[in-house]
mmCIF file of C-alpha atoms and ligand atoms in Angstrom:
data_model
loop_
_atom_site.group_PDB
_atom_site.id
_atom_site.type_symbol
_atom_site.label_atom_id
_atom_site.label_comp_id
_atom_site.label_asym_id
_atom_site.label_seq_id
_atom_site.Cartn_x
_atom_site.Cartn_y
_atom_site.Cartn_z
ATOM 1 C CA UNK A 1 31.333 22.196 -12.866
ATOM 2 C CA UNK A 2 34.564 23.894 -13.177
ATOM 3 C CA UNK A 3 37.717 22.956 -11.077
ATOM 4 C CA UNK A 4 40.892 24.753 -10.790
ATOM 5 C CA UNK A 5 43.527 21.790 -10.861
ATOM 6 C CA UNK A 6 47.263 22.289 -9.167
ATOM 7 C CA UNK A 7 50.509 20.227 -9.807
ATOM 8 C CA UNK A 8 53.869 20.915 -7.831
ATOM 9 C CA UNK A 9 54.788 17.133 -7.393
ATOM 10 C CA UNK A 10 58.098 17.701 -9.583
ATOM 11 C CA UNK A 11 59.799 20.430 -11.654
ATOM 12 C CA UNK A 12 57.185 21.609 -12.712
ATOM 13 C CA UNK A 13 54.757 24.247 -11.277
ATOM 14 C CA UNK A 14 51.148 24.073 -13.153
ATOM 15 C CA UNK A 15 47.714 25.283 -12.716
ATOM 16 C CA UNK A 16 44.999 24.318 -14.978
ATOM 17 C CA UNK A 17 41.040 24.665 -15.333
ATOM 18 C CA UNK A 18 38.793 22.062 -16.386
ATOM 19 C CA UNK A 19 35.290 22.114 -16.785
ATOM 20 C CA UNK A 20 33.153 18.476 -16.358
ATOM 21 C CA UNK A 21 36.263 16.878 -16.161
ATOM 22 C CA UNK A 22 36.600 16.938 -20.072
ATOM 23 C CA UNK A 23 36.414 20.478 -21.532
ATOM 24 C CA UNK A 24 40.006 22.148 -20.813
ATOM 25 C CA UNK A 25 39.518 25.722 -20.221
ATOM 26 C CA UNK A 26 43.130 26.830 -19.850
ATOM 27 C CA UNK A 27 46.669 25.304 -18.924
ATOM 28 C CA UNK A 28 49.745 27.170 -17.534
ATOM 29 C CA UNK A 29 52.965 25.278 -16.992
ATOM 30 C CA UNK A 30 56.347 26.876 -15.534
ATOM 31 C CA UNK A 31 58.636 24.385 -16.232
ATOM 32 C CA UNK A 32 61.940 24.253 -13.938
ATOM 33 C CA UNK A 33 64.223 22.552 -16.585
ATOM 34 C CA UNK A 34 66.483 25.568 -17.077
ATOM 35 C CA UNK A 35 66.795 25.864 -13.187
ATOM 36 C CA UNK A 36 67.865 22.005 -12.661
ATOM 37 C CA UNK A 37 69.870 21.449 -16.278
ATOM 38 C CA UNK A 38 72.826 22.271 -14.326
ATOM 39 C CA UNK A 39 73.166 19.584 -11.771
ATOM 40 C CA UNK A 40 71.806 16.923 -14.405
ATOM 41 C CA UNK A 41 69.150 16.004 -12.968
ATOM 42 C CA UNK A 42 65.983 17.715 -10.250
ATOM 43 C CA UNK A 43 67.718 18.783 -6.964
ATOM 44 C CA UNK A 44 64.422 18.404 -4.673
ATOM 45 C CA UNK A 45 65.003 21.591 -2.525
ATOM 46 C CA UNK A 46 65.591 24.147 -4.977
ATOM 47 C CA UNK A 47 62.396 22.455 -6.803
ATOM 48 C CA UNK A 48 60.443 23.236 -3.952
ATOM 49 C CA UNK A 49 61.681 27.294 -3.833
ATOM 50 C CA UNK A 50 61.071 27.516 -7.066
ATOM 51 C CA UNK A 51 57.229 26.330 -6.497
ATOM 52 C CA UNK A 52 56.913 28.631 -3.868
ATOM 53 C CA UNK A 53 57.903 31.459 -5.808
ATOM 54 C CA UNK A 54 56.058 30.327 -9.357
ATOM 55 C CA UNK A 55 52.697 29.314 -7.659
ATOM 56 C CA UNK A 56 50.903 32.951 -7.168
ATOM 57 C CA UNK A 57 51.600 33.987 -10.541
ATOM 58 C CA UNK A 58 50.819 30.449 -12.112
ATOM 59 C CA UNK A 59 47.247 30.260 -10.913
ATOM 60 C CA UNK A 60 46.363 33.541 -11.499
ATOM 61 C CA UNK A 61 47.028 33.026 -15.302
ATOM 62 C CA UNK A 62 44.932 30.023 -15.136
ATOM 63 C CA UNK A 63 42.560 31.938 -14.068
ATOM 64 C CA UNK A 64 42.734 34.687 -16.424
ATOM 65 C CA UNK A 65 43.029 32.341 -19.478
ATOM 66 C CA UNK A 66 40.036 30.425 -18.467
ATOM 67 C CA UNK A 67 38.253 33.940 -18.178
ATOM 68 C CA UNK A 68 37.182 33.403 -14.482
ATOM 69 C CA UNK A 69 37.924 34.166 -11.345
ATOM 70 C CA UNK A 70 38.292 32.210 -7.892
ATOM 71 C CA UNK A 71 34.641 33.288 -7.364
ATOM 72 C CA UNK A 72 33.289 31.127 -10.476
ATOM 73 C CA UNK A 73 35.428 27.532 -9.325
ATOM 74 C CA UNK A 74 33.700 25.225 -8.042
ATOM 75 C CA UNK A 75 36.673 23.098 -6.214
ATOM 76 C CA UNK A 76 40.345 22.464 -6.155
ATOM 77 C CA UNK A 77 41.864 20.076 -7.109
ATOM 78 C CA UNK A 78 45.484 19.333 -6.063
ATOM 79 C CA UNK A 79 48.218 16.874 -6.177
ATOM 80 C CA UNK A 80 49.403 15.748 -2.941
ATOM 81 C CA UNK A 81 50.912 11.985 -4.184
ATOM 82 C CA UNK A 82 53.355 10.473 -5.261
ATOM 83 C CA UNK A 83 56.362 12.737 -5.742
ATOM 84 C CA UNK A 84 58.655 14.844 -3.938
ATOM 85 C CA UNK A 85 57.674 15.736 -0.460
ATOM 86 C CA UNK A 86 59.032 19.190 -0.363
ATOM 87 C CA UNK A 87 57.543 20.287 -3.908
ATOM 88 C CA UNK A 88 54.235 18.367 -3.361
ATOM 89 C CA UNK A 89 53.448 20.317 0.409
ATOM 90 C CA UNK A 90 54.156 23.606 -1.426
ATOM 91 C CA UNK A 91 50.858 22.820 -4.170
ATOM 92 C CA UNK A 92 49.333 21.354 -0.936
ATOM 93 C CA UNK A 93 49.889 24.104 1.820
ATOM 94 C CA UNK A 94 48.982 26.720 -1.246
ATOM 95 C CA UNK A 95 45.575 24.492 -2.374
ATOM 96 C CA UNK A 96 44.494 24.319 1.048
ATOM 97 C CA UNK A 97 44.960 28.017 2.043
ATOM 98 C CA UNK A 98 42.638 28.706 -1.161
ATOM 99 C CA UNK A 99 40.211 26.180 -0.813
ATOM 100 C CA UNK A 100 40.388 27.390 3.137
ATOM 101 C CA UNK A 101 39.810 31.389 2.326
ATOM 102 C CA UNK A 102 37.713 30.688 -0.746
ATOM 103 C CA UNK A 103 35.489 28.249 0.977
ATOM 104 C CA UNK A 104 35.778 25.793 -2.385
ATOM 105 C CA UNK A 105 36.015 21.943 -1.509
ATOM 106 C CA UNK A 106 39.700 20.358 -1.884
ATOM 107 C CA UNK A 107 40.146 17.606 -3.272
ATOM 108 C CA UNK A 108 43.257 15.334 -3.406
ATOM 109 C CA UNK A 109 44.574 13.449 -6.427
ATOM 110 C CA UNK A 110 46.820 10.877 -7.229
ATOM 111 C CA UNK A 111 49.781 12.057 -9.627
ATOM 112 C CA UNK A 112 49.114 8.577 -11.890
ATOM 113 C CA UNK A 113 45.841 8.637 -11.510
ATOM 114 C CA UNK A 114 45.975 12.341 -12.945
ATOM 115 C CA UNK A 115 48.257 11.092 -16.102
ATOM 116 C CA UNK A 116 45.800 8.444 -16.577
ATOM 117 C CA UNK A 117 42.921 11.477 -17.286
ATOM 118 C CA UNK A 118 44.832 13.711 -19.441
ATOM 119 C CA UNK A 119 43.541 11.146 -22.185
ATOM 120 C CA UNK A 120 39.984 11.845 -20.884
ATOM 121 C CA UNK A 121 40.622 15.772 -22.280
ATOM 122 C CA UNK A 122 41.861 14.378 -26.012
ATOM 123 C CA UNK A 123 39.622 11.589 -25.794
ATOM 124 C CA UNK A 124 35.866 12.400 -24.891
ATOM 125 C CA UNK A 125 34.167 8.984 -25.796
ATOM 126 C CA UNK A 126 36.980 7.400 -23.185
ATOM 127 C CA UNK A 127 35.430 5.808 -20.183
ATOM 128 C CA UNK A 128 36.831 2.767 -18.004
ATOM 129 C CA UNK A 129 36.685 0.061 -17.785
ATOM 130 C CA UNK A 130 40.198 -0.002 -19.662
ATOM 131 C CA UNK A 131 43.961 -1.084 -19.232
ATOM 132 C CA UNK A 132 46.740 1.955 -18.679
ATOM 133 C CA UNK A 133 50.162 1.655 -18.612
ATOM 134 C CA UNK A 134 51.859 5.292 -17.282
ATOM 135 C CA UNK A 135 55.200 5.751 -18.262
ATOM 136 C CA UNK A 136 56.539 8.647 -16.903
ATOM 137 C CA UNK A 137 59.792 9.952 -15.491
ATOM 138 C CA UNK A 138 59.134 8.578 -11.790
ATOM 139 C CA UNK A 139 56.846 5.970 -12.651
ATOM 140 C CA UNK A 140 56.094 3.143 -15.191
ATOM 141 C CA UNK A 141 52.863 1.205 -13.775
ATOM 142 C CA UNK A 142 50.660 -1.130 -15.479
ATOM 143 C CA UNK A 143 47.067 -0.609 -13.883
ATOM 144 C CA UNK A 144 43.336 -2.133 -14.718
ATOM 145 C CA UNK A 145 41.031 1.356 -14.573
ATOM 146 C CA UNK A 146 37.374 -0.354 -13.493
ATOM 147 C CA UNK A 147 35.862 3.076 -12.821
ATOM 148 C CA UNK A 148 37.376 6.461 -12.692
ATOM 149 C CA UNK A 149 38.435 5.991 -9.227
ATOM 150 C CA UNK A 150 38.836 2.097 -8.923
ATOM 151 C CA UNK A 151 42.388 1.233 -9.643
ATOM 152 C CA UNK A 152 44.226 -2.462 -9.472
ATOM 153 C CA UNK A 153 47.856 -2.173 -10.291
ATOM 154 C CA UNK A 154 48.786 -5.061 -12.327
ATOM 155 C CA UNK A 155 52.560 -4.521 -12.616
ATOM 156 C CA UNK A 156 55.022 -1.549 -11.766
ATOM 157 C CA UNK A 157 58.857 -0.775 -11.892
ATOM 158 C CA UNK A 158 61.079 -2.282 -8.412
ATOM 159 C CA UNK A 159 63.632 0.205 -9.477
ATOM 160 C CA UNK A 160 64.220 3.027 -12.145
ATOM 161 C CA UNK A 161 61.332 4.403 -13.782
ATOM 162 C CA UNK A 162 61.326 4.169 -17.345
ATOM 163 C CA UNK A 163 62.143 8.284 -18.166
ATOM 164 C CA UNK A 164 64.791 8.018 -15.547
ATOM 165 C CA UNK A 165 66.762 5.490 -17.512
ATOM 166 C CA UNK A 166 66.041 7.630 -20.411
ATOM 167 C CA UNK A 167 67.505 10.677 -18.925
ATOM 168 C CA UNK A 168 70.078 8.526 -17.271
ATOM 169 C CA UNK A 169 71.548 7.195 -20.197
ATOM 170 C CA UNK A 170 71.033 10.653 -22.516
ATOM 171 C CA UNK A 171 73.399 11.948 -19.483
ATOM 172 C CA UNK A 172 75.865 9.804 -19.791
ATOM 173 C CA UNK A 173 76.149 10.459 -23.772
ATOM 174 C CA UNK A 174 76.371 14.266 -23.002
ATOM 175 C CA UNK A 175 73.179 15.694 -23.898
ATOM 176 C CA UNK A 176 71.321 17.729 -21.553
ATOM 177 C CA UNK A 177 68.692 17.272 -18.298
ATOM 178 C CA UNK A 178 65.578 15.931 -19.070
ATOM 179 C CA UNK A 179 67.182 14.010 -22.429
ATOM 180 C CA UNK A 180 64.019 12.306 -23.488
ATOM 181 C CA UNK A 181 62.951 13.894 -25.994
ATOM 182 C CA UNK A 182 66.754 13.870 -27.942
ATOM 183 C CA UNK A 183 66.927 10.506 -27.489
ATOM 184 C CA UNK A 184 63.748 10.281 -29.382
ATOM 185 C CA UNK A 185 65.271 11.936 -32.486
ATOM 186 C CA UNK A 186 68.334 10.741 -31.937
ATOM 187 C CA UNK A 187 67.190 7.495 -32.061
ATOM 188 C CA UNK A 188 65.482 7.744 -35.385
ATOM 189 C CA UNK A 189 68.871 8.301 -36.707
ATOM 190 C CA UNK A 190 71.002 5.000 -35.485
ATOM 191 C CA UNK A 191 70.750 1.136 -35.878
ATOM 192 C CA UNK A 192 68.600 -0.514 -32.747
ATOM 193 C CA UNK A 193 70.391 -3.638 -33.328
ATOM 194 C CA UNK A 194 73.913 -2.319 -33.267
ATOM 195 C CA UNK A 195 73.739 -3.359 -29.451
ATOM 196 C CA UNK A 196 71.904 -6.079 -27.577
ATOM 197 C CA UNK A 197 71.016 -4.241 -24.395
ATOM 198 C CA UNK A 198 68.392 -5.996 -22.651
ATOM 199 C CA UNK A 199 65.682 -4.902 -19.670
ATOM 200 C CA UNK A 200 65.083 -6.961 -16.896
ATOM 201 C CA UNK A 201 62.358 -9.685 -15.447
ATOM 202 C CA UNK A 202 61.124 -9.811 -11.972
ATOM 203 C CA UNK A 203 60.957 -13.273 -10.376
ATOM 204 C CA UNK A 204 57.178 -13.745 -9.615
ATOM 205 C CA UNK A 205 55.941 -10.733 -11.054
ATOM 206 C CA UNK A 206 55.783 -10.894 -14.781
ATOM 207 C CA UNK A 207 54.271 -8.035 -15.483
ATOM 208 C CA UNK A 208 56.807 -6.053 -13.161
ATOM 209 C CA UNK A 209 59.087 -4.125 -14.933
ATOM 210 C CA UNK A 210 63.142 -3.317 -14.174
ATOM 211 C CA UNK A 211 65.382 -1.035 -15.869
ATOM 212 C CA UNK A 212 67.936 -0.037 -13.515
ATOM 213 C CA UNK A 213 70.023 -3.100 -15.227
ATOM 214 C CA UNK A 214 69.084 -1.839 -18.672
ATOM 215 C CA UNK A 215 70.650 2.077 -17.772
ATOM 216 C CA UNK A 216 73.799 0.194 -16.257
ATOM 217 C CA UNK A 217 74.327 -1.496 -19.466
ATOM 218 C CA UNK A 218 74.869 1.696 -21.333
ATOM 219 C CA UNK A 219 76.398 3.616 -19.033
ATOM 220 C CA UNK A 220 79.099 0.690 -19.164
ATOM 221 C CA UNK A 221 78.891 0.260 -22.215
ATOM 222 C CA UNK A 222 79.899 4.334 -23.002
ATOM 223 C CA UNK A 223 82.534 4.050 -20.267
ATOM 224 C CA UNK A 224 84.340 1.615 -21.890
ATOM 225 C CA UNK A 225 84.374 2.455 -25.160
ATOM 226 C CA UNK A 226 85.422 6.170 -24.232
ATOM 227 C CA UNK A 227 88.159 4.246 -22.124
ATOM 228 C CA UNK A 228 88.918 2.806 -25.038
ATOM 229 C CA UNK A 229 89.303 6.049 -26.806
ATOM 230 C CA UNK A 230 86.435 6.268 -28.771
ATOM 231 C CA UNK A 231 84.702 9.911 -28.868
ATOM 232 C CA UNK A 232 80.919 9.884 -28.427
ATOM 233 C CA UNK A 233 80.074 11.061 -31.630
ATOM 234 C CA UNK A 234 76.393 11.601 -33.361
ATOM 235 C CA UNK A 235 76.373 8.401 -35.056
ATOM 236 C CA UNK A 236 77.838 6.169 -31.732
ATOM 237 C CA UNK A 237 74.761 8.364 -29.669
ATOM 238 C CA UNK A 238 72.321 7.565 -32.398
ATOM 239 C CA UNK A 239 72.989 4.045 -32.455
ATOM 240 C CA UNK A 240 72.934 4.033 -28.501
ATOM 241 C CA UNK A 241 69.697 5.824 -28.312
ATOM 242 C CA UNK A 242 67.944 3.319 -30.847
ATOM 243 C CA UNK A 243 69.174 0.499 -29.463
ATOM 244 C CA UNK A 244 68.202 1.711 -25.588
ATOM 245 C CA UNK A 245 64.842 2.248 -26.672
ATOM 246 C CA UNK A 246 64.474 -0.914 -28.652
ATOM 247 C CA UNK A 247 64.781 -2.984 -25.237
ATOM 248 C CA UNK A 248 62.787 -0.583 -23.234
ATOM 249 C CA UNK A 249 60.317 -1.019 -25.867
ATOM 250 C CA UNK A 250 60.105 -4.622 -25.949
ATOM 251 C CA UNK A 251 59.554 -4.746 -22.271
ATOM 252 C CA UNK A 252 57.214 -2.814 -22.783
ATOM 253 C CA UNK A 253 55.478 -4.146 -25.524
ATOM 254 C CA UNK A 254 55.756 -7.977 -24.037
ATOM 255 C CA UNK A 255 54.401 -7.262 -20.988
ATOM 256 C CA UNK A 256 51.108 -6.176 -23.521
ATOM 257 C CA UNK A 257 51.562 -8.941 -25.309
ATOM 258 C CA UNK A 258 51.497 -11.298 -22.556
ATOM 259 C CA UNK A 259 48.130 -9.447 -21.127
ATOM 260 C CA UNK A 260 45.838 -9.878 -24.256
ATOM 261 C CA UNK A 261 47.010 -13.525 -24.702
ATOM 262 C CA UNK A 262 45.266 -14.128 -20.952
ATOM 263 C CA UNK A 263 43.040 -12.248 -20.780
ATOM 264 C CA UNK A 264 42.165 -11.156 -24.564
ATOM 265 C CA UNK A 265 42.295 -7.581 -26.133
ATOM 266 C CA UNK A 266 40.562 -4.701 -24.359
ATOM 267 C CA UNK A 267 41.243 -0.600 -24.983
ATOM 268 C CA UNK A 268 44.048 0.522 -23.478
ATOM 269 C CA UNK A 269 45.427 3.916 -22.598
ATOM 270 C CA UNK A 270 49.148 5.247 -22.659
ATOM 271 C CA UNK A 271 49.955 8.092 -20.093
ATOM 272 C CA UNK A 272 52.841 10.080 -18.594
ATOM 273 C CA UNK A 273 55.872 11.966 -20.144
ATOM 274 C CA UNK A 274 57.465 8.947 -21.784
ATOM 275 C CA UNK A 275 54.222 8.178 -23.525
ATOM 276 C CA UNK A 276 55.333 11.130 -25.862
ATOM 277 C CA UNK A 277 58.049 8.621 -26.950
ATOM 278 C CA UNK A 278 57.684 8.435 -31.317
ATOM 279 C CA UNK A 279 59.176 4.948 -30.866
ATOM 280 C CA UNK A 280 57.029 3.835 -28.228
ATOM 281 C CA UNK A 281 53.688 5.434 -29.374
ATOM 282 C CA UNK A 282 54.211 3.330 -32.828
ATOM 283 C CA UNK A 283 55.314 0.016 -31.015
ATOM 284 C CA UNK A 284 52.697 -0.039 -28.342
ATOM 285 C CA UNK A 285 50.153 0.587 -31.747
ATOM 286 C CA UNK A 286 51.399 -2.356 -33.575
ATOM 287 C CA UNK A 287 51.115 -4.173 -30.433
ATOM 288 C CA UNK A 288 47.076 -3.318 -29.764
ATOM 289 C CA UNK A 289 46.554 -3.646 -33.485
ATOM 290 C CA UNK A 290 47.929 -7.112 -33.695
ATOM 291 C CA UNK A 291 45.257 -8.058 -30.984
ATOM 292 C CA UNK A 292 42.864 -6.207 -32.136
ATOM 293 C CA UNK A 293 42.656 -3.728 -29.106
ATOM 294 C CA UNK A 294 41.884 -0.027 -29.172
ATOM 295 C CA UNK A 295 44.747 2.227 -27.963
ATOM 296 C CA UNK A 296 43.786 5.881 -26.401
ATOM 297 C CA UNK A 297 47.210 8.095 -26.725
ATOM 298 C CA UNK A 298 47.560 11.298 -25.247
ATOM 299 C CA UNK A 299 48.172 14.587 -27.074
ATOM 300 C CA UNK A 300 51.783 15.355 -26.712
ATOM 301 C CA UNK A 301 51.031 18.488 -24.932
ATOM 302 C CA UNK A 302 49.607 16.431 -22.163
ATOM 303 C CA UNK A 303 52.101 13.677 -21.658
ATOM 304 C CA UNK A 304 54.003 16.002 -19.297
ATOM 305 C CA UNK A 305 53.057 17.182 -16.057
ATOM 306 C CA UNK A 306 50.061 19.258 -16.153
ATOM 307 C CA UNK A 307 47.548 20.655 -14.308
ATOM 308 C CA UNK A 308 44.778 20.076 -16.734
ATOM 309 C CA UNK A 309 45.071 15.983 -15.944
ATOM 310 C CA UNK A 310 44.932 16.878 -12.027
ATOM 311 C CA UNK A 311 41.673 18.960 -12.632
ATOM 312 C CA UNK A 312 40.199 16.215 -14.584
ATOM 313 C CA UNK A 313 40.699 13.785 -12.249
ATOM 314 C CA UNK A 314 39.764 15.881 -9.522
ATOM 315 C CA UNK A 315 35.978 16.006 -11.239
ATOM 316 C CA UNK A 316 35.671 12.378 -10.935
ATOM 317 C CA UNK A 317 37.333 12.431 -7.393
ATOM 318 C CA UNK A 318 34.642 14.908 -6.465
ATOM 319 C CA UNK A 319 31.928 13.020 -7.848
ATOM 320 C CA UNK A 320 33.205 10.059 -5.920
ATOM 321 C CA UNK A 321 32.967 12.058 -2.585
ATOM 322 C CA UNK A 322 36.611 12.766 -2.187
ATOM 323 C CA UNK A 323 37.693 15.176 -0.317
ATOM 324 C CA UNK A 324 40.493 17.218 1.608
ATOM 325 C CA UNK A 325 40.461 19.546 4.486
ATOM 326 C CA UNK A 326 42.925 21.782 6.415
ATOM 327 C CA UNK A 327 44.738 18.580 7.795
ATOM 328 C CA UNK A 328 45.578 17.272 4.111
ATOM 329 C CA UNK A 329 48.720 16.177 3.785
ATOM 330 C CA UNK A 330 51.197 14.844 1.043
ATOM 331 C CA UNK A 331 52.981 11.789 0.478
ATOM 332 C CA UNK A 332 55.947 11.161 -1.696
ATOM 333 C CA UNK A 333 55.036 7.198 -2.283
ATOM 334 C CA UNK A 334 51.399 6.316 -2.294
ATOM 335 C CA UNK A 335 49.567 3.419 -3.711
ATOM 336 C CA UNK A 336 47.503 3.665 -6.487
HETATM 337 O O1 KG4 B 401 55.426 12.529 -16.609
HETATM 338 P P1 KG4 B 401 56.614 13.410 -16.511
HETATM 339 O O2 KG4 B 401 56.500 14.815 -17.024
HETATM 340 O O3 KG4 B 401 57.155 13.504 -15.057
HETATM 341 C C1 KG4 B 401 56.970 12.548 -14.074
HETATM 342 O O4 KG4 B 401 55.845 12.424 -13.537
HETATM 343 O O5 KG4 B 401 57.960 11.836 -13.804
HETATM 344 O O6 KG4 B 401 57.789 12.651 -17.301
HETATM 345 C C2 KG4 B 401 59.034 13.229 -17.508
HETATM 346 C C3 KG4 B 401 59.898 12.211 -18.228
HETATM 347 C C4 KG4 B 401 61.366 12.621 -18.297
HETATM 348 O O7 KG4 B 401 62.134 11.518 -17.869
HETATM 349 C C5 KG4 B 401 61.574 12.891 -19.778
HETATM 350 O O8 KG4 B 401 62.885 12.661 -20.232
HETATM 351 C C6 KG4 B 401 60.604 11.925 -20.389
HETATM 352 O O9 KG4 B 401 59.461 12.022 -19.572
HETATM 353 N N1 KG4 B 401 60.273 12.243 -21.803
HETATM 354 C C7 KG4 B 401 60.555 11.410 -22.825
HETATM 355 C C8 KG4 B 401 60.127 12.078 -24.004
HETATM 356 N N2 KG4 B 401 59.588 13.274 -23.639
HETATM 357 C C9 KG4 B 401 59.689 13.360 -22.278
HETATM 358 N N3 KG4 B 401 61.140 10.198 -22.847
HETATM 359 C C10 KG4 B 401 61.302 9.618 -24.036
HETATM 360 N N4 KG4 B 401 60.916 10.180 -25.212
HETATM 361 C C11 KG4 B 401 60.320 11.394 -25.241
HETATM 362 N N5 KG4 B 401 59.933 11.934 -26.394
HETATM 363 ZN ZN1 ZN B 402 54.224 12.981 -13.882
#
């Protein structure tokens, strides 16, 4: 069964097919980084423009690279939650005029649910039950997967997702919108325990996670010093970097910890764009190693928003009974 899968929920405008829900047929992804680096950061209504104008030419190259045409899919899958409203109703409103004129079923799809399945392209022997922590630059959730569309969140961020105190604090030491990935390398390069920066815990929720206090640290941190007259320099970034991501990763990694010591070791799968982290890919490793539990990581290539994940977890949506019609809507917070 082949589904053509669409993603608009953030700066990104993808279209993807997928056949089974495991074999990836092709995977086109205009990225809007260029168009946002500017302002620092994704400024929701150009994103939305910018989908509008991407999304005819985007899907047709799907198409074309999977060597098909709208005649040979078999449904559509589309993200229409979490994410931002404007940018999610333009993959919506363009999904549902397709399925509508095509006469292919819709089907909706949760963004995290769709992170969650890019592991079930890299991974074909992957099948829940299994533990998955997303880590992405909206979210950072820590969900039990019983079946492919029976989720329990066990823990979640109250405040700033993961990425966005990654780009936050890559802002704030000059380097450009989305700074991930160069405060990867960057951190590579510095000391993580030049400073003792330090993520927060939720009252009552231990598996919660907060790192809005984490970001304010080194934003402070940077102000001050430059107050002080120091210039942000490679080595001051690098050490900033590795010391940032050593307390993200230990909230990270604790929160694991703390799971197979209840409830003992089961496989677990890693998901979203933060989950191409170097640092955090060999932490969370050591971690499931030490209790003996079987990690699933996703290709690099998939961490990102895609539209390959979305058509994957459309299949098992579809198979589930799931399904849209002209009144589908989208929602920019939705539970899991
Ligand atoms: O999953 P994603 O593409 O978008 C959301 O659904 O939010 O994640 C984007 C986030 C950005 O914050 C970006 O900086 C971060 O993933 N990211 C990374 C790395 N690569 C991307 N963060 C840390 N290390 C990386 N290597
Ligand atoms: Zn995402």
């Amino acid at each position: 069964m082949k589904i053509l899968g669409i993603e608009s929920s953030c700066d990104e405008t993808a279209a993807a097919v997928v056949e089974d829900g495991r074999i990836l047929r092709s995977s086109v992804v205009a990225s809007q980084i260029d168009i946002h680096a500017v302002y620092g950061g994704v400024v929701p209504e150009i994103a939305s423009r910018a989908h509008a104008e991407a999304i005819c030419g985007v899907v047709e190259n799907a198409l074309l690279q999977a060597e098909t045409t709208i005649n040979d899919i078999d449904a559509i899958a589309v993200t229409n939650a979490p994410g931002l409203i404007g940018a999610l109703l333009t993959g919506v409103s363009f999904a549902k005029g397709l399925a509508f004129s095509s006469g292919k079923p819709l089907i909706p799809v949760h963004h995290i649910r769709g992170h969650v399945a890019a592991n079930y392209l890299a991974h074909q022997d992957l099948e829940p039950p299994f533990v998955s922590l997303v880590v992405s630059g909206g979210h950072t959730s820590l969900m039990r997967v019983n079946g492919y569309t029976d989720y329990k969140l066990i823990g979640c961020a109250r405040d700033d997702a993961a990425g966005e105190a990654f780009d936050k604090c890559a802002h704030v030491l000059g380097l450009p919108y989305p700074g991930g990935a160069a405060m990867d390398k960057l951190a590579k390069l510095g000391d993580k325990n030049k400073y003792k920066f330090n993520a927060g815990n939720v009252d009552g929720a231990e598996f919660d996670f907060s790192f809005s206090g984490l970001k304010t640290s080194v934003i402070n941190l940077v102000h001050k010093e430059t107050q002080n007259g120091r210039v942000i320099d490679d080595e001051f970034r690098a050490d900033i970097a590795a010391s940032f991501t050593e307390a993200l990763i230990r909230a990270v990694t604790s929160r694991l910890q703390l799971l197979f010591e209840r409830e003992g070791a089961c496989n677990i799968v890693l998901a979203g764009g933060v989950a191409a982290n170097s640092h955090l890919r060999n932490a969370v490793s050591a971690t499931a190693e030490k209790f003996g539990a079987k990690l699933f990581l996703p290709p690099l290539k998939l961490c990102g928003d895609n539209a390959a994940m979305i058509a994957s977890q459309g299949y098992y949506e579809y198979l589930a009974g799931v399904r849209g019609d002209t009144s589908l809507n989208a929602f920019a917070t939705s539970h899991i």
